[in-house]
Amino acid sequence: MPSHIVAIIGRPNVGKSTLFNRILGMRDAIVFDTPGVTRDRLYAETEWAGKQFTIIDTGGYVPKSEDIFEKAIREQAEIAIEEADSIVFVVDALEGVTPLDKEIANILRQSNKPIYLIANKIDSEQRENLTAEFYSLGLGEPISLAALGGRRIGDFLDRITKKIKRAGRPVKETRLRLAVIGKPNVGKSSLVNALLGKTRQVVTDIPGTTRDAVDSILQYKDQEVVLVDTAGLRKRSKIEESVEFYSTLRTLRAIERSDVAVILFDASQGVDKQDLQIIDATIQKHRSTIIAVNKWDLIEKETNTARKLELIIQEALGEHDYLPVMFISALTKQRILKVVDVALEVNEQQHRRISTSALNKKIMWDIEHYPPKSSSPKEIKIKYATQIKTNPPMFAFFCNEPKLVQESYRRYLENRLREHFGFSGVPLGIVFNKK
């Protein structure tokens, strides 16, 4: 399940981003430069004392409008309250309480979310007395620290993670979780509604209608499939509302908790850079993926129209050309059940395990006839391979000089694995280990 979300809010120049970076610097964290996130905003997954959480840096955003600056700050606070599980409210202890601090505090007091008031820039015991003024905000005891120097960061993290439960063994989900993602207005909600046979989502022609990821249960043949309809991922330049940042966050969280992602293309628009960025974002999450080209009913067809477009799409996909492509119409329900059928097949593929003997019988022949080239005088000798995990599948190749194996050869091995064993729509992991 998605991790606990901690949002850092506050007026500009109080040290929000410094605190964000300090937290990440204390532990290895995966940081996503999220597609569709305006003003290069970041969120990161990190952990402290075995407790995992997601932290959001909300600083420095001003809406692209004539709204006054204070209104932008208020908007940030309101959205953070709605989305986050807990709030870190940062103030500048050296400047004292400001009118903007008071406005944000007024909003926070009306929420039922845990609020942690951080008096930043307290870099010595001599400055501890500066925190007293912030009791007037009515948010309890201020937590003093210095984000820049790291003073009392550990105590701060102990406080904010105290009520976060340690990650236990995940509950095994036997149902296929299918996330429907894509640009705004490509027909995500229409596809979900068509599959369900009823209006489960609000469908309009206005891009961005869906703000949240919403789960629905599809009874398909003799099993249940969980459908997740998500907010449309948008180009950076098109995001003008702060809420779009959180919509993107929810979409990526939906991808994380899905088994297979269906990425919708608009048949009338072809393939553009944003479609490819969405694919990259999904593959980076190691999620199996299929492509459904929607609104096929609007296209004038000639002989081999579908095949020609499929070849164009596969060429645009580049190294991701292993993703299956199908042409559908959510409006007329043309081939929409094929989407579910293919998703179920792909899910089976990502759980496959190839025996070591079968794997080496095939792949070692390829390696012997096309051995890896070395950029040094040392010869690279691959001894054998084995599959080390499933979902997604990962293969380990044992050799004498794993660091010398080039990326082009990794892609060669991946292509050979797909040719021998399939894995359509499934991202494959390949590692080289020392023999």
Short mmCIF file of C-alpha atoms in Angstrom, two decimals:
data_model
loop_
_atom_site.label_atom_id
_atom_site.label_comp_id
_atom_site.label_asym_id
_atom_site.label_seq_id
_atom_site.Cartn_x
_atom_site.Cartn_y
_atom_site.Cartn_z
CA MET A 1 0.00 0.00 0.00
CA PRO A 2 1.11 3.62 -0.47
CA SER A 3 3.30 4.90 2.32
CA HIS A 4 2.45 7.53 4.90
CA ILE A 5 2.60 11.01 3.28
CA VAL A 6 4.31 13.89 5.09
CA ALA A 7 3.93 17.30 3.45
CA ILE A 8 6.33 20.13 4.26
CA ILE A 9 4.61 23.49 4.02
CA GLY A 10 5.34 27.05 5.01
CA ARG A 11 6.00 30.46 3.52
CA PRO A 12 9.02 31.00 1.23
CA ASN A 13 12.59 31.05 2.52
CA VAL A 14 11.98 29.32 5.85
CA GLY A 15 14.05 26.27 4.87
CA LYS A 16 11.48 23.79 3.55
CA SER A 17 13.65 22.50 0.71
CA THR A 18 16.69 22.46 2.96
CA LEU A 19 14.81 20.25 5.41
CA PHE A 20 13.59 18.06 2.55
CA ASN A 21 17.13 17.56 1.26
CA ARG A 22 18.51 17.00 4.77
CA ILE A 23 16.04 14.17 5.36
CA LEU A 24 16.95 12.52 2.07
CA GLY A 25 20.67 12.96 2.73
CA MET A 26 20.44 10.88 5.88
CA ARG A 27 19.07 7.82 4.08
CA ASP A 28 19.16 6.49 0.54
CA ALA A 29 15.93 7.52 -1.12
CA ILE A 30 14.36 7.22 -4.54
CA VAL A 31 13.66 10.74 -5.78
CA PHE A 32 11.31 11.18 -8.71
CA ASP A 33 11.42 14.19 -11.00
CA THR A 34 7.78 13.46 -11.55
CA PRO A 35 6.30 13.91 -15.04
CA GLY A 36 3.74 16.70 -14.87
CA VAL A 37 5.04 18.24 -11.67
CA THR A 38 5.17 21.99 -11.98
CA ARG A 39 8.13 24.09 -10.95
CA ASP A 40 10.36 21.03 -10.57
CA ARG A 41 8.66 19.98 -7.38
CA LEU A 42 9.85 16.72 -5.89
CA TYR A 43 8.53 13.98 -3.71
CA ALA A 44 10.60 11.16 -2.31
CA GLU A 45 10.17 7.82 -0.61
CA THR A 46 12.44 7.43 2.38
CA GLU A 47 12.64 5.72 5.75
CA TRP A 48 13.72 6.34 9.31
CA ALA A 49 14.35 3.60 11.87
CA GLY A 50 12.67 1.04 9.63
CA LYS A 51 9.57 3.16 9.05
CA GLN A 52 8.82 4.15 5.47
CA PHE A 53 7.11 7.34 4.41
CA THR A 54 6.71 9.69 1.46
CA ILE A 55 7.82 13.27 1.90
CA ILE A 56 6.74 16.19 -0.28
CA ASP A 57 8.50 19.51 -0.78
CA THR A 58 5.75 22.04 -1.50
CA GLY A 59 7.89 25.16 -1.55
CA GLY A 60 8.30 27.90 -4.06
CA TYR A 61 5.19 27.59 -6.20
CA VAL A 62 3.24 30.64 -7.35
CA PRO A 63 0.16 30.01 -9.54
CA LYS A 64 0.40 31.31 -13.09
CA SER A 65 -2.17 34.00 -12.55
CA GLU A 66 -2.67 37.43 -11.05
CA ASP A 67 -3.59 36.01 -7.68
CA ILE A 68 -1.89 37.70 -4.79
CA PHE A 69 1.01 35.89 -3.19
CA GLU A 70 -0.77 35.27 0.09
CA LYS A 71 -3.59 33.46 -1.72
CA ALA A 72 -1.07 31.11 -3.29
CA ILE A 73 0.35 30.26 0.13
CA ARG A 74 -3.12 29.61 1.51
CA GLU A 75 -3.90 27.34 -1.43
CA GLN A 76 -0.76 25.32 -0.75
CA ALA A 77 -1.73 24.80 2.86
CA GLU A 78 -5.28 23.74 2.01
CA ILE A 79 -4.19 21.18 -0.56
CA ALA A 80 -1.48 19.79 1.70
CA ILE A 81 -4.05 19.31 4.47
CA GLU A 82 -6.32 17.40 2.08
CA GLU A 83 -3.66 15.08 0.65
CA ALA A 84 -1.17 14.42 3.43
CA ASP A 85 -1.41 12.10 6.40
CA SER A 86 0.60 14.53 8.53
CA ILE A 87 1.90 18.07 8.10
CA VAL A 88 5.32 19.55 8.87
CA PHE A 89 4.83 23.31 9.22
CA VAL A 90 8.17 25.11 8.97
CA VAL A 91 8.72 28.62 10.36
CA ASP A 92 11.82 30.80 10.57
CA ALA A 93 12.81 31.14 14.22
CA LEU A 94 15.13 34.05 13.45
CA GLU A 95 12.37 36.15 11.88
CA GLY A 96 9.69 35.30 14.42
CA VAL A 97 5.96 34.96 13.79
CA THR A 98 4.77 36.66 10.58
CA PRO A 99 1.23 37.39 9.30
CA LEU A 100 1.59 34.60 6.73
CA ASP A 101 2.58 32.15 9.46
CA LYS A 102 -0.58 33.08 11.33
CA GLU A 103 -2.76 32.55 8.24
CA ILE A 104 -1.31 29.10 7.62
CA ALA A 105 -1.67 28.21 11.29
CA ASN A 106 -5.35 29.23 11.20
CA ILE A 107 -5.94 26.78 8.36
CA LEU A 108 -4.02 23.99 10.04
CA ARG A 109 -5.88 24.31 13.31
CA GLN A 110 -9.12 23.46 11.51
CA SER A 111 -7.81 20.11 10.28
CA ASN A 112 -7.75 16.75 12.01
CA LYS A 113 -4.26 15.95 10.71
CA PRO A 114 -1.22 15.69 12.98
CA ILE A 115 0.71 18.98 12.75
CA TYR A 116 4.40 19.29 13.62
CA LEU A 117 5.52 22.89 14.09
CA ILE A 118 9.19 23.21 13.16
CA ALA A 119 11.14 26.24 14.36
CA ASN A 120 14.01 26.17 11.89
CA LYS A 121 17.44 27.80 12.06
CA ILE A 122 17.97 27.05 15.77
CA ASP A 123 21.60 26.04 15.39
CA SER A 124 22.66 26.34 19.03
CA GLU A 125 21.35 26.13 22.59
CA GLN A 126 21.65 29.92 22.87
CA ARG A 127 18.85 30.33 20.32
CA GLU A 128 16.39 27.92 21.94
CA ASN A 129 14.57 30.81 23.61
CA LEU A 130 13.45 32.01 20.15
CA THR A 131 10.93 29.18 19.93
CA ALA A 132 8.76 30.57 22.74
CA GLU A 133 7.07 33.09 20.44
CA PHE A 134 5.64 30.33 18.25
CA TYR A 135 3.42 28.91 20.98
CA SER A 136 1.09 31.79 19.99
CA LEU A 137 0.25 29.94 16.76
CA GLY A 138 -1.77 27.44 18.78
CA LEU A 139 -0.15 24.34 17.28
CA GLY A 140 1.51 23.00 20.38
CA GLU A 141 5.17 22.81 21.27
CA PRO A 142 7.56 23.99 18.53
CA ILE A 143 10.27 21.52 17.54
CA SER A 144 13.57 23.34 17.24
CA LEU A 145 16.19 22.26 14.72
CA ALA A 146 18.62 23.51 12.10
CA ALA A 147 17.93 21.95 8.71
CA LEU A 148 21.10 23.37 7.17
CA GLY A 149 23.49 22.06 9.80
CA GLY A 150 21.46 18.99 10.76
CA ARG A 151 21.03 19.87 14.44
CA ARG A 152 18.34 17.74 16.13
CA ILE A 153 17.15 16.24 12.83
CA GLY A 154 17.16 12.76 14.38
CA ASP A 155 14.89 13.90 17.22
CA PHE A 156 12.57 15.50 14.66
CA LEU A 157 12.35 12.30 12.60
CA ASP A 158 11.67 10.26 15.73
CA ARG A 159 8.70 12.54 16.44
CA ILE A 160 7.11 12.50 13.00
CA THR A 161 7.51 8.73 12.56
CA LYS A 162 6.39 7.76 16.06
CA LYS A 163 2.87 6.80 14.93
CA ILE A 164 3.90 5.30 11.59
CA LYS A 165 3.78 1.53 11.71
CA ARG A 166 6.75 -0.45 10.53
CA ALA A 167 6.30 -2.01 7.13
CA GLY A 168 5.05 -5.53 7.70
CA ARG A 169 4.76 -8.39 5.31
CA PRO A 170 2.35 -7.29 2.55
CA VAL A 171 -1.00 -9.03 2.34
CA LYS A 172 -1.03 -11.25 -0.73
CA GLU A 173 -3.51 -9.92 -3.29
CA THR A 174 -4.73 -12.59 -5.68
CA ARG A 175 -6.83 -10.29 -7.85
CA LEU A 176 -5.28 -8.54 -10.83
CA ARG A 177 -4.92 -4.82 -10.19
CA LEU A 178 -5.20 -2.96 -13.47
CA ALA A 179 -4.30 0.75 -13.56
CA VAL A 180 -5.71 2.80 -16.44
CA ILE A 181 -3.42 5.74 -17.12
CA GLY A 182 -2.62 8.27 -19.83
CA LYS A 183 -2.89 11.90 -20.80
CA PRO A 184 -6.03 13.86 -19.91
CA ASN A 185 -9.08 13.28 -22.09
CA VAL A 186 -7.87 10.10 -23.80
CA GLY A 187 -10.86 8.19 -22.40
CA LYS A 188 -9.63 6.57 -19.19
CA SER A 189 -12.91 6.97 -17.31
CA SER A 190 -14.87 6.05 -20.44
CA LEU A 191 -12.95 2.77 -20.69
CA VAL A 192 -13.54 1.97 -17.02
CA ASN A 193 -17.24 2.76 -17.38
CA ALA A 194 -17.53 0.64 -20.53
CA LEU A 195 -15.92 -2.33 -18.80
CA LEU A 196 -18.11 -1.98 -15.74
CA GLY A 197 -21.25 -1.45 -17.80
CA LYS A 198 -22.29 1.50 -15.68
CA THR A 199 -21.23 5.05 -14.95
CA ARG A 200 -18.76 4.61 -12.13
CA GLN A 201 -16.71 7.71 -12.98
CA VAL A 202 -17.72 11.23 -13.95
CA VAL A 203 -16.98 11.52 -17.68
CA THR A 204 -16.83 14.92 -19.40
CA ASP A 205 -14.89 16.49 -22.27
CA ILE A 206 -12.95 18.66 -19.83
CA PRO A 207 -9.38 17.41 -19.38
CA GLY A 208 -8.54 16.68 -15.77
CA THR A 209 -12.04 15.75 -14.58
CA THR A 210 -10.70 12.83 -12.56
CA ARG A 211 -8.72 14.14 -9.58
CA ASP A 212 -8.29 10.92 -7.63
CA ALA A 213 -7.38 7.33 -8.30
CA VAL A 214 -10.58 5.36 -7.78
CA ASP A 215 -10.81 1.57 -7.46
CA SER A 216 -13.66 -0.42 -8.98
CA ILE A 217 -14.28 -4.16 -9.05
CA LEU A 218 -14.90 -5.83 -12.41
CA GLN A 219 -16.47 -9.28 -12.37
CA TYR A 220 -14.78 -10.87 -15.40
CA LYS A 221 -15.50 -14.48 -16.31
CA ASP A 222 -14.75 -16.43 -13.11
CA GLN A 223 -12.61 -13.84 -11.32
CA GLU A 224 -12.46 -10.30 -10.00
CA VAL A 225 -10.27 -7.60 -11.53
CA VAL A 226 -9.57 -4.36 -9.67
CA LEU A 227 -9.74 -1.38 -12.06
CA VAL A 228 -7.96 1.80 -11.04
CA ASP A 229 -8.95 4.93 -12.97
CA THR A 230 -6.46 7.72 -12.45
CA ALA A 231 -6.06 11.44 -12.94
CA GLY A 232 -4.50 12.35 -16.28
CA LEU A 233 -0.78 13.03 -16.34
CA ARG A 234 -0.14 16.42 -17.88
CA LYS A 235 2.74 18.30 -19.43
CA ARG A 236 4.75 20.55 -17.12
CA SER A 237 3.82 23.65 -19.06
CA LYS A 238 0.10 22.87 -18.81
CA ILE A 239 -0.08 22.64 -15.03
CA GLU A 240 -1.46 25.81 -13.53
CA GLU A 241 -3.13 24.50 -10.39
CA SER A 242 -1.35 23.23 -7.32
CA VAL A 243 -3.83 20.38 -7.11
CA GLU A 244 -2.40 18.95 -10.34
CA PHE A 245 0.77 18.07 -8.46
CA TYR A 246 -1.17 15.89 -6.07
CA SER A 247 -3.19 14.35 -8.90
CA THR A 248 0.08 13.27 -10.49
CA LEU A 249 1.27 11.93 -7.15
CA ARG A 250 -1.91 9.87 -6.80
CA THR A 251 -1.48 8.53 -10.33
CA LEU A 252 2.05 7.37 -9.62
CA ARG A 253 0.93 5.80 -6.35
CA ALA A 254 -1.79 3.96 -8.29
CA ILE A 255 0.86 2.64 -10.69
CA GLU A 256 2.90 1.44 -7.71
CA ARG A 257 0.06 -0.61 -6.29
CA SER A 258 -1.02 -2.06 -9.63
CA ASP A 259 0.07 -5.30 -11.29
CA VAL A 260 -0.40 -4.17 -14.88
CA ALA A 261 -0.80 -0.68 -16.35
CA VAL A 262 -2.97 0.04 -19.38
CA ILE A 263 -1.66 3.19 -21.06
CA LEU A 264 -4.26 4.81 -23.30
CA PHE A 265 -3.28 6.63 -26.48
CA ASP A 266 -5.65 8.82 -28.51
CA ALA A 267 -5.90 7.37 -32.03
CA SER A 268 -6.71 10.80 -33.47
CA GLN A 269 -3.55 12.36 -32.00
CA GLY A 270 -0.91 9.74 -32.74
CA VAL A 271 2.07 9.26 -30.42
CA ASP A 272 3.72 12.29 -28.87
CA LYS A 273 6.51 12.98 -26.40
CA GLN A 274 4.15 13.00 -23.45
CA ASP A 275 2.86 9.50 -24.25
CA LEU A 276 6.44 8.24 -24.26
CA GLN A 277 7.19 10.01 -20.97
CA ILE A 278 4.22 8.26 -19.36
CA ILE A 279 5.54 4.92 -20.60
CA ASP A 280 8.99 5.70 -19.21
CA ALA A 281 7.48 6.64 -15.84
CA THR A 282 5.57 3.35 -15.71
CA ILE A 283 8.53 1.18 -16.75
CA GLN A 284 10.74 2.95 -14.19
CA LYS A 285 8.30 1.63 -11.59
CA HIS A 286 8.94 -1.87 -13.01
CA ARG A 287 5.29 -2.33 -13.90
CA SER A 288 4.10 -4.55 -16.73
CA THR A 289 2.40 -2.47 -19.39
CA ILE A 290 0.09 -2.72 -22.37
CA ILE A 291 -0.91 0.02 -24.79
CA ALA A 292 -4.51 0.54 -25.85
CA VAL A 293 -5.13 3.02 -28.68
CA ASN A 294 -8.56 4.47 -27.92
CA LYS A 295 -11.10 6.27 -30.15
CA TRP A 296 -10.41 3.84 -32.98
CA ASP A 297 -13.99 4.41 -34.18
CA LEU A 298 -13.02 7.94 -35.25
CA ILE A 299 -10.30 6.79 -37.65
CA GLU A 300 -10.94 6.31 -41.37
CA LYS A 301 -9.54 2.90 -42.15
CA GLU A 302 -7.84 1.49 -45.20
CA THR A 303 -6.15 -1.87 -45.75
CA ASN A 304 -3.62 -2.56 -42.97
CA THR A 305 -4.32 0.77 -41.20
CA ALA A 306 -3.99 -0.86 -37.77
CA ARG A 307 -0.79 -2.69 -38.70
CA LYS A 308 0.81 0.44 -40.10
CA LEU A 309 0.00 2.43 -36.96
CA GLU A 310 1.22 -0.42 -34.75
CA LEU A 311 4.59 -0.34 -36.53
CA ILE A 312 4.78 3.44 -36.06
CA ILE A 313 4.06 3.05 -32.34
CA GLN A 314 6.60 0.26 -31.89
CA GLU A 315 9.25 2.31 -33.64
CA ALA A 316 8.48 5.26 -31.34
CA LEU A 317 8.70 2.97 -28.29
CA GLY A 318 12.33 2.12 -29.07
CA GLU A 319 13.66 -0.28 -26.43
CA HIS A 320 10.11 -0.68 -25.07
CA ASP A 321 8.82 -2.21 -28.32
CA TYR A 322 7.94 -5.39 -26.39
CA LEU A 323 4.74 -3.73 -25.15
CA PRO A 324 1.60 -5.19 -26.78
CA VAL A 325 -0.52 -2.71 -28.75
CA MET A 326 -4.25 -2.99 -29.42
CA PHE A 327 -6.88 -0.71 -30.94
CA ILE A 328 -10.10 -0.11 -29.05
CA SER A 329 -13.09 2.17 -28.73
CA ALA A 330 -14.46 2.82 -25.27
CA LEU A 331 -17.47 4.50 -26.90
CA THR A 332 -18.52 1.55 -29.06
CA LYS A 333 -16.94 -1.03 -26.71
CA GLN A 334 -14.90 -2.41 -29.61
CA ARG A 335 -12.27 -4.86 -28.30
CA ILE A 336 -12.40 -3.50 -24.74
CA LEU A 337 -12.56 -7.01 -23.26
CA LYS A 338 -9.37 -7.84 -25.13
CA VAL A 339 -7.66 -5.28 -22.89
CA VAL A 340 -8.53 -7.38 -19.84
CA ASP A 341 -7.61 -10.63 -21.57
CA VAL A 342 -4.17 -9.32 -22.57
CA ALA A 343 -3.62 -7.83 -19.10
CA LEU A 344 -4.33 -11.24 -17.54
CA GLU A 345 -1.89 -12.88 -19.96
CA VAL A 346 0.79 -10.30 -19.19
CA ASN A 347 0.25 -10.82 -15.47
CA GLU A 348 0.83 -14.54 -15.91
CA GLN A 349 3.99 -13.79 -17.88
CA GLN A 350 5.48 -11.65 -15.12
CA HIS A 351 5.01 -14.48 -12.62
CA ARG A 352 6.76 -17.05 -14.84
CA ARG A 353 9.91 -18.75 -13.62
CA ILE A 354 12.32 -20.26 -16.13
CA SER A 355 14.35 -23.19 -14.89
CA THR A 356 18.11 -22.70 -14.82
CA SER A 357 18.67 -25.63 -17.16
CA ALA A 358 16.15 -24.36 -19.75
CA LEU A 359 17.52 -20.84 -19.48
CA ASN A 360 21.17 -21.83 -20.01
CA LYS A 361 20.34 -24.25 -22.82
CA LYS A 362 18.99 -21.32 -24.83
CA ILE A 363 20.95 -18.28 -23.71
CA MET A 364 24.44 -19.77 -23.51
CA TRP A 365 24.26 -20.63 -27.22
CA ASP A 366 23.57 -16.94 -27.94
CA ILE A 367 26.44 -15.86 -25.71
CA GLU A 368 28.90 -18.27 -27.34
CA HIS A 369 28.00 -17.09 -30.84
CA TYR A 370 27.96 -13.41 -29.88
CA PRO A 371 30.22 -12.91 -26.83
CA PRO A 372 30.39 -9.56 -25.00
CA LYS A 373 32.97 -7.07 -26.18
CA SER A 374 35.33 -5.58 -23.62
CA SER A 375 36.63 -2.02 -23.48
CA SER A 376 39.76 -3.30 -21.71
CA PRO A 377 42.35 -6.00 -22.45
CA LYS A 378 40.45 -8.34 -20.12
CA GLU A 379 38.17 -10.85 -21.80
CA ILE A 380 34.62 -11.12 -20.44
CA LYS A 381 33.52 -14.70 -19.87
CA ILE A 382 29.90 -15.37 -18.88
CA LYS A 383 29.66 -18.75 -17.15
CA TYR A 384 25.96 -19.27 -16.61
CA ALA A 385 22.64 -17.50 -15.90
CA THR A 386 19.74 -18.02 -13.52
CA GLN A 387 16.43 -16.35 -12.76
CA ILE A 388 16.58 -14.84 -9.29
CA LYS A 389 13.05 -13.43 -8.92
CA THR A 390 9.65 -12.98 -10.53
CA ASN A 391 7.14 -10.14 -10.72
CA PRO A 392 8.94 -8.63 -12.48
CA PRO A 393 11.37 -11.30 -13.64
CA MET A 394 15.05 -10.70 -12.96
CA PHE A 395 17.97 -12.68 -14.34
CA ALA A 396 21.53 -12.86 -13.03
CA PHE A 397 24.45 -13.56 -15.37
CA PHE A 398 27.60 -14.72 -13.62
CA CYS A 399 30.89 -13.70 -15.20
CA ASN A 400 34.50 -12.87 -14.40
CA GLU A 401 34.29 -9.10 -15.11
CA PRO A 402 30.72 -7.90 -14.46
CA LYS A 403 31.68 -4.21 -14.42
CA LEU A 404 32.99 -4.38 -17.98
CA VAL A 405 29.73 -5.58 -19.56
CA GLN A 406 28.32 -2.79 -21.73
CA GLU A 407 24.73 -1.56 -21.77
CA SER A 408 24.33 -2.57 -25.42
CA TYR A 409 25.08 -6.18 -24.48
CA ARG A 410 22.53 -6.08 -21.68
CA ARG A 411 19.92 -5.04 -24.25
CA TYR A 412 21.08 -7.85 -26.53
CA LEU A 413 20.54 -10.41 -23.77
CA GLU A 414 17.13 -8.95 -22.97
CA ASN A 415 16.08 -9.27 -26.60
CA ARG A 416 17.28 -12.88 -26.70
CA LEU A 417 15.39 -13.70 -23.50
CA ARG A 418 12.21 -12.28 -25.01
CA GLU A 419 12.72 -14.18 -28.26
CA HIS A 420 13.16 -17.47 -26.40
CA PHE A 421 10.66 -17.10 -23.55
CA GLY A 422 8.18 -14.34 -24.45
CA PHE A 423 7.53 -11.92 -21.57
CA SER A 424 5.38 -9.64 -23.74
CA GLY A 425 4.62 -6.42 -21.88
CA VAL A 426 6.86 -7.36 -18.95
CA PRO A 427 9.96 -5.35 -17.97
CA LEU A 428 12.97 -7.61 -17.41
CA GLY A 429 15.79 -7.00 -14.97
CA ILE A 430 19.30 -8.16 -15.82
CA VAL A 431 22.25 -8.03 -13.44
CA PHE A 432 25.84 -9.17 -13.86
CA ASN A 433 27.47 -10.80 -10.84
CA LYS A 434 30.99 -11.91 -10.12
CA LYS A 435 31.54 -15.61 -10.61
#
